[in-house]
């Protein structure tokens, strides 16, 4: 239910980009802090949810067990029927065929933000910038988050990305002052349908990556990369 609601909100966001009046000016969201760190993500193996054969249900087992107590000569159908054994074997085969998910090495980008507006927030577009102190090159990582934040409340948003902080400096050799870091709030969508957007940011520039981000089902994740 939570996933369905999130997808609905994100799809509504795409439509509102064309139909809603967009406000600008000073950001109604305050960035209280930010950080990034390398992470190693592992995933649980997903086993197909196979419904048991009718003869393998708990109700049938209990009924058969009671019947055998009254008459020990009655065979256990769950152990002797071909269908019962086939269902068990099929489940084992499916489990064996399900590939182990591969772990991923990437980066977690986090920002703690506060809703300084008067309306509840539903969707946040934000970016983590890295400015190389020598070349002044800027690397931008943009994210989309489906998150509810009530007025004057804080929330930490977190996004996973395979992209390292900078294309210029190797992440393994970063030192505290090698890169300047900055978090920008690009767009806020509120529960009442109003939208705030940073004046020099364009939704059209990320439209295709936005569509890709919502094409696949969202699970427990709060944010996705754009």
Coordinates of C-alpha atoms in Angstrom, one line a residue:
X1 CA 0.0 0.0 0.0
X2 CA 2.8 2.4 0.9
X3 CA 4.6 1.6 -2.4
X4 CA 1.4 2.2 -4.4
X5 CA 0.8 5.5 -2.7
X6 CA 4.4 6.6 -3.5
X7 CA 4.1 5.7 -7.1
X8 CA 0.8 7.6 -7.4
X9 CA 2.4 10.7 -5.9
X10 CA 5.4 10.5 -8.3
X11 CA 3.2 10.1 -11.3
X12 CA 1.1 13.0 -10.1
X13 CA 4.3 15.0 -9.9
X14 CA 5.0 14.5 -13.6
X15 CA 1.5 15.8 -14.5
X16 CA 1.8 18.7 -12.1
X17 CA 5.0 19.8 -13.7
X18 CA 2.9 20.9 -16.7
X19 CA -0.3 22.0 -15.0
X20 CA 0.6 23.8 -11.7
X21 CA 1.8 27.3 -11.1
X22 CA 5.4 27.1 -9.8
X23 CA 6.6 29.5 -7.1
X24 CA 10.2 30.5 -6.7
X25 CA 12.2 32.8 -4.4
X26 CA 13.9 31.8 -1.1
X27 CA 13.8 28.1 -0.4
X28 CA 11.2 27.0 2.1
X29 CA 13.4 24.1 3.1
X30 CA 16.5 24.5 5.2
X31 CA 19.4 22.2 4.8
X32 CA 20.7 21.4 8.3
X33 CA 23.5 19.1 7.4
X34 CA 24.8 16.6 4.9
X35 CA 27.3 13.8 4.5
X36 CA 28.2 11.0 2.1
X37 CA 29.9 7.7 2.7
X38 CA 30.9 4.5 0.7
X39 CA 28.6 1.6 1.4
X40 CA 28.4 -2.1 0.6
X41 CA 24.8 -3.1 0.0
X42 CA 23.6 -6.7 0.3
X43 CA 20.2 -8.0 -0.7
X44 CA 18.0 -10.8 0.6
X45 CA 17.4 -13.7 -1.8
X46 CA 13.9 -13.5 -3.1
X47 CA 12.2 -16.9 -3.3
X48 CA 9.1 -17.3 -5.4
X49 CA 6.0 -17.3 -3.3
X50 CA 4.5 -20.6 -4.3
X51 CA 1.1 -21.5 -2.8
X52 CA 1.2 -25.0 -1.4
X53 CA -0.8 -27.8 -3.0
X54 CA -4.2 -28.2 -1.4
X55 CA -3.1 -31.4 0.2
X56 CA -0.2 -29.7 1.9
X57 CA -2.2 -27.1 3.8
X58 CA -2.2 -26.9 7.6
X59 CA -5.9 -27.6 7.7
X60 CA -5.6 -30.8 5.7
X61 CA -2.6 -31.9 7.7
X62 CA -4.6 -31.4 11.0
X63 CA -7.6 -33.2 9.6
X64 CA -5.5 -36.1 8.4
X65 CA -3.7 -36.3 11.7
X66 CA -6.9 -36.5 13.7
X67 CA -8.2 -39.2 11.4
X68 CA -5.1 -41.3 11.8
X69 CA -5.3 -41.0 15.6
X70 CA -8.8 -42.6 15.4
X71 CA -7.7 -45.1 12.7
X72 CA -3.9 -45.7 12.5
X73 CA -4.3 -47.7 9.3
X74 CA -5.2 -44.6 7.3
X75 CA -2.0 -43.5 5.4
X76 CA -0.8 -39.9 5.5
X77 CA -1.8 -38.4 2.1
X78 CA 0.7 -35.6 2.5
X79 CA 3.5 -38.1 2.4
X80 CA 2.2 -40.7 0.0
X81 CA 0.4 -38.8 -2.8
X82 CA 2.3 -37.9 -5.9
X83 CA 0.8 -34.4 -5.9
X84 CA 2.0 -33.8 -2.4
X85 CA 5.6 -34.9 -3.2
X86 CA 5.6 -32.9 -6.5
X87 CA 4.6 -29.7 -4.8
X88 CA 7.5 -30.1 -2.3
X89 CA 10.0 -31.0 -5.0
X90 CA 8.9 -28.0 -7.2
X91 CA 9.4 -25.6 -4.3
X92 CA 12.9 -26.9 -3.8
X93 CA 13.7 -26.6 -7.5
X94 CA 12.4 -23.0 -7.6
X95 CA 14.5 -22.1 -4.6
X96 CA 17.6 -23.5 -6.3
X97 CA 16.9 -21.7 -9.5
X98 CA 16.6 -18.3 -7.8
X99 CA 19.9 -16.6 -8.2
X100 CA 21.7 -15.1 -5.2
X101 CA 21.5 -11.2 -5.6
X102 CA 24.9 -9.7 -6.1
X103 CA 26.1 -7.1 -3.5
X104 CA 26.7 -3.6 -4.7
X105 CA 29.5 -1.2 -3.8
X106 CA 28.4 2.4 -4.1
X107 CA 27.8 5.6 -2.1
X108 CA 25.1 6.8 0.3
X109 CA 24.3 10.5 0.1
X110 CA 22.4 12.0 3.0
X111 CA 21.0 15.4 3.9
X112 CA 19.0 16.5 6.9
X113 CA 16.4 19.1 6.0
X114 CA 13.7 21.0 7.8
X115 CA 10.3 22.1 6.3
X116 CA 10.2 25.8 6.9
X117 CA 6.9 26.2 4.9
X118 CA 3.3 26.1 6.1
X119 CA 2.3 23.0 4.1
X120 CA 3.2 19.3 4.4
X121 CA 5.9 18.2 1.9
X122 CA 5.3 15.1 -0.2
X123 CA 8.1 15.1 -2.8
X124 CA 11.7 16.6 -2.7
X125 CA 14.1 17.0 -5.6
X126 CA 17.6 17.8 -4.4
X127 CA 21.2 17.5 -5.3
X128 CA 24.6 16.9 -3.7
X129 CA 27.3 19.0 -5.4
X130 CA 31.1 18.6 -5.3
X131 CA 33.3 21.4 -6.4
X132 CA 37.0 20.6 -7.1
X133 CA 39.0 23.3 -5.3
X134 CA 41.7 23.3 -8.0
X135 CA 39.8 23.0 -11.3
X136 CA 36.5 24.4 -10.0
X137 CA 34.8 21.5 -11.8
X138 CA 31.4 20.7 -10.4
X139 CA 30.0 17.2 -10.1
X140 CA 26.2 17.1 -9.5
X141 CA 24.2 14.1 -8.1
X142 CA 20.5 14.7 -8.3
X143 CA 17.9 12.7 -6.4
X144 CA 14.1 12.3 -6.1
X145 CA 12.5 11.5 -2.8
X146 CA 9.0 10.6 -1.9
X147 CA 8.9 11.7 1.7
X148 CA 6.3 13.4 4.0
X149 CA 7.5 16.2 6.2
X150 CA 5.1 18.3 8.2
X151 CA 5.6 22.1 8.7
X152 CA 8.5 22.9 11.0
X153 CA 9.6 19.2 11.1
X154 CA 12.9 17.7 10.2
X155 CA 13.8 14.6 8.1
X156 CA 16.9 12.9 7.0
X157 CA 16.8 11.9 3.3
X158 CA 19.1 9.3 2.0
X159 CA 19.9 8.1 -1.5
X160 CA 22.1 5.3 -2.9
X161 CA 24.1 5.8 -6.0
X162 CA 26.8 3.9 -7.9
X163 CA 28.4 7.3 -8.8
X164 CA 31.3 8.4 -6.8
X165 CA 31.4 11.9 -5.4
X166 CA 33.6 13.4 -8.1
X167 CA 34.7 12.4 -11.6
X168 CA 38.0 14.3 -11.1
X169 CA 39.2 13.1 -7.7
X170 CA 39.4 9.4 -6.8
X171 CA 37.1 8.7 -3.9
X172 CA 39.8 6.6 -2.2
X173 CA 42.2 9.5 -2.0
X174 CA 39.8 12.2 -0.8
X175 CA 40.9 14.4 2.0
X176 CA 38.8 16.8 4.1
X177 CA 39.6 19.9 2.0
X178 CA 40.0 18.4 -1.5
X179 CA 36.4 19.0 -2.4
X180 CA 33.9 21.6 -1.5
X181 CA 30.4 20.1 -0.8
X182 CA 27.0 21.7 -1.1
X183 CA 23.4 20.5 -1.0
X184 CA 20.8 22.3 -3.0
X185 CA 17.0 21.9 -2.8
X186 CA 15.8 22.0 -6.4
X187 CA 12.0 21.5 -6.1
X188 CA 9.4 20.9 -3.4
X189 CA 5.9 19.5 -4.0
X190 CA 3.4 20.0 -1.2
X191 CA 0.3 18.0 -0.2
X192 CA -2.0 20.8 -1.2
X193 CA -0.7 20.7 -4.8
X194 CA 1.5 23.8 -4.7
X195 CA 5.1 23.7 -6.0
X196 CA 8.2 25.6 -5.1
X197 CA 11.2 25.4 -7.5
X198 CA 14.7 26.9 -7.5
X199 CA 14.8 29.7 -10.1
X200 CA 17.8 28.4 -12.1
X201 CA 16.8 24.7 -12.1
X202 CA 14.7 23.1 -14.8
X203 CA 12.4 20.1 -14.5
X204 CA 12.6 19.6 -18.3
X205 CA 16.3 18.8 -17.9
X206 CA 15.7 15.8 -15.8
X207 CA 12.3 14.7 -17.3
X208 CA 13.7 11.5 -18.9
X209 CA 15.7 10.4 -15.9
X210 CA 12.6 11.1 -13.8
X211 CA 10.5 8.8 -16.0
X212 CA 13.2 6.1 -15.7
X213 CA 13.3 6.5 -11.9
X214 CA 9.6 5.7 -11.5
X215 CA 9.3 3.0 -14.1
X216 CA 10.3 0.2 -11.7
X217 CA 8.5 -0.5 -8.4
X218 CA 9.7 1.3 -5.3
X219 CA 10.2 -0.9 -2.3
X220 CA 11.5 0.4 1.0
X221 CA 13.7 3.1 -0.6
X222 CA 13.1 6.7 0.2
X223 CA 15.0 8.3 -2.7
X224 CA 16.3 7.4 -6.1
X225 CA 19.0 8.9 -8.3
X226 CA 18.1 11.0 -11.3

